[in-house]
Amino acid sequence: MDLARTEVKPRAAGRRRRTGSAARLGLMALPVAFFGLFFAYPVAAITARGLYSGGGWHFGRLLDVLGQSDIRHVLWFTTWQALASTALTLLLALPAAYVFARFSFPGKQVLRAVVTVPFVLPTVVVGTAFLALVGRGGLLDDLWGVRLDTTVWAILLAHVFFNYAVVVRTVGGLWAQLDPRQEEAARVLGASPLRAWRQVTLPALAPAVAAAALMVFLFTFTSFGVVQILGGPTFSTLEVEIYRQTSEIFDLSTAAVLTIVQFAAVGAILAVHAWTVRRRESALRLVDAAGTARRPRGVGQWALLAGVLGTVALLLVLPPAVLVQRSLDAPDFAYYRALTSEDGNVFLVPPIEAVGNSLEYALAATAIAVTIGALAAAALTRRDAGRLVRGFDALLMLPLGVSAVTVGFGFLIALDEPPLDLRATWILVPLAQALVGVPFVVRTMLPVLRAVDERLREAAAVLGASPWRVWREVDLPMVRRALLVAAGFAFAVSLGEFGATVFIARPDNPTLPVAVARLLGRAGELNYGQAMALSTILMLVCAIALLLLERIRPQSRTGSTGGTPVDRTGEF
């Protein structure tokens, strides 16, 4: 009897493994089809259009394009400004990460929300806010006659504004879970505070700092909206140059080469980022974050807290405040009232209709992103997955780094013939927005799904439950709040998507970011004021969505509340 039991157990375990593998492949099927059809196919189509002609491939075009001095300058500036933006962001945000991790003070949760709001703001809003602060007729221009909108400093500061939360959440989330007694033990043994931090805390934080730095570098390396608005004709990143070559010069060959270069760079960044995440997960022992924070003590700690509050006020609060003030410059809300009037030179409909269009598109994109992202996260739940699943994980992240401009233009080229003639349909915009939203859904849900005890799923399967029923009765009750957070982030990201939407949004159905960009592209005080008003509306909608998310954050594995996709896991 005992021998029979020992034979049955391996057989049952083998059946469960085979069932689990089949279920995982089934969950991956729809996300793979979605990304293959609406990401890989359009990107391949636009690349082929540029490099394939006359019945053959012309890969020598790669060297020809990269040999041009103006293209080399774009490559250099793209890399240089990304490195400078990353260094400046780390310099300004690491003190805030420490404050959030180790200090307890009134208003901390409100401050956390304030710090996170810029991360979900559309890049068009960020660029417009800094234009109101440092541009022509901006606050600095009015007070001291200083303009920075034609300098690299405006771009760098806007990138810090946008990515400040990445460092605070990623590094601060881990810092809060490091056991402070290790550093205290080093102090007892005679180490100075600096030496204890350098030899005990810094090595433990290094993977999180590296992960945050890589993500900031990725976001700034592929920057489009900020550079497009603040850089003018002087500064151009790869993303802006791809847009210029595609929409203004119509040189698809050069645009294809630049897309390949950006694709290779993003792939390398994501590979290094995945390595740092795995290193972090395997090397640390964490404690409950709730017990590591305390009130500041001493003049130095209170001064640090004051410095962080001052930085947040000047860097994160002042630009949006100036944006709102500029939108109210005209008497009787003239800029807002002008949004209700038609102007055939810019729009075929009143600009205010862009609000409704954006909300409708964002809701549809959220539904798509949550469906695809939830299936993908479920497929990635097990950590012992093979290379195929790890490759699938990398595929999900690629839309964050590949040129959105290329994706948008690829949609026009690839999806214009039966049976996929979607160019004249409204669904094209939500599909493009959902591509960007899916990674946020996956990175929000994956840590919570991995925290579910695998034995619960196995017990349900042994009792005869199908994989769908296991998901519905075991996983879903535990991840319901995470699903709401994921939907909220997908909604906010979809609302502000600009790079792809600028190509595929129809003139009679503009989205808010596209409407802002068109208004900024026209001379005149009224157009400028309307752009500020629309940007304020877009900012308020995104901020409200985030504040609602802060109230429904799911519980993390250690019992404290999680936050954004750049929170404790460091996976995004």
PDB file of N, CA and C in Angstrom, residues 98 101-105 184 292-297 301:
ATOM      1  N   TYR A  98      14.401  58.156   1.202  1.00  0.00           N
ATOM      2  CA  TYR A  98      14.747  57.900   2.603  1.00  0.00           C
ATOM      3  C   TYR A  98      13.682  58.464   3.544  1.00  0.00           C
ATOM      4  N   ALA A 101      10.700  56.290   3.558  1.00  0.00           N
ATOM      5  CA  ALA A 101      10.966  54.965   4.117  1.00  0.00           C
ATOM      6  C   ALA A 101      11.123  54.997   5.631  1.00  0.00           C
ATOM      7  N   ARG A 102      11.778  56.019   6.166  1.00  0.00           N
ATOM      8  CA  ARG A 102      12.179  55.988   7.568  1.00  0.00           C
ATOM      9  C   ARG A 102      11.454  56.983   8.468  1.00  0.00           C
ATOM     10  N   PHE A 103      10.761  57.982   7.882  1.00  0.00           N
ATOM     11  CA  PHE A 103      10.117  59.004   8.694  1.00  0.00           C
ATOM     12  C   PHE A 103       8.608  58.810   8.715  1.00  0.00           C
ATOM     13  N   SER A 104       8.021  59.119   9.850  1.00  0.00           N
ATOM     14  CA  SER A 104       6.567  59.157   9.992  1.00  0.00           C
ATOM     15  C   SER A 104       6.190  60.575  10.385  1.00  0.00           C
ATOM     16  N   PHE A 105       5.309  61.196   9.619  1.00  0.00           N
ATOM     17  CA  PHE A 105       4.941  62.591   9.881  1.00  0.00           C
ATOM     18  C   PHE A 105       3.543  62.847   9.352  1.00  0.00           C
ATOM     19  N   GLU A 184      21.975  49.581  12.764  1.00  0.00           N
ATOM     20  CA  GLU A 184      22.190  49.915  14.175  1.00  0.00           C
ATOM     21  C   GLU A 184      23.270  49.037  14.789  1.00  0.00           C
ATOM     22  N   THR A 292       9.184  50.293  10.552  1.00  0.00           N
ATOM     23  CA  THR A 292      10.502  50.893  10.343  1.00  0.00           C
ATOM     24  C   THR A 292      10.486  52.415  10.314  1.00  0.00           C
ATOM     25  N   ALA A 293       9.305  53.033  10.213  1.00  0.00           N
ATOM     26  CA  ALA A 293       9.220  54.493  10.143  1.00  0.00           C
ATOM     27  C   ALA A 293       8.992  55.079  11.537  1.00  0.00           C
ATOM     28  N   ARG A 294       9.601  56.230  11.814  1.00  0.00           N
ATOM     29  CA  ARG A 294       9.435  56.914  13.101  1.00  0.00           C
ATOM     30  C   ARG A 294       9.507  58.418  12.855  1.00  0.00           C
ATOM     31  N   ARG A 295       9.118  59.172  13.846  1.00  0.00           N
ATOM     32  CA  ARG A 295       9.165  60.627  13.713  1.00  0.00           C
ATOM     33  C   ARG A 295      10.605  61.099  13.625  1.00  0.00           C
ATOM     34  N   PRO A 296      10.869  62.157  12.831  1.00  0.00           N
ATOM     35  CA  PRO A 296      12.243  62.675  12.746  1.00  0.00           C
ATOM     36  C   PRO A 296      12.746  63.122  14.116  1.00  0.00           C
ATOM     37  N   ARG A 297      14.048  62.922  14.329  1.00  0.00           N
ATOM     38  CA  ARG A 297      14.672  63.333  15.590  1.00  0.00           C
ATOM     39  C   ARG A 297      15.927  64.134  15.276  1.00  0.00           C
ATOM     40  N   GLN A 301      17.629  65.652  10.880  1.00  0.00           N
ATOM     41  CA  GLN A 301      16.519  64.931  10.264  1.00  0.00           C
ATOM     42  C   GLN A 301      15.358  65.865   9.930  1.00  0.00           C
TER      43      GLN A 301
END
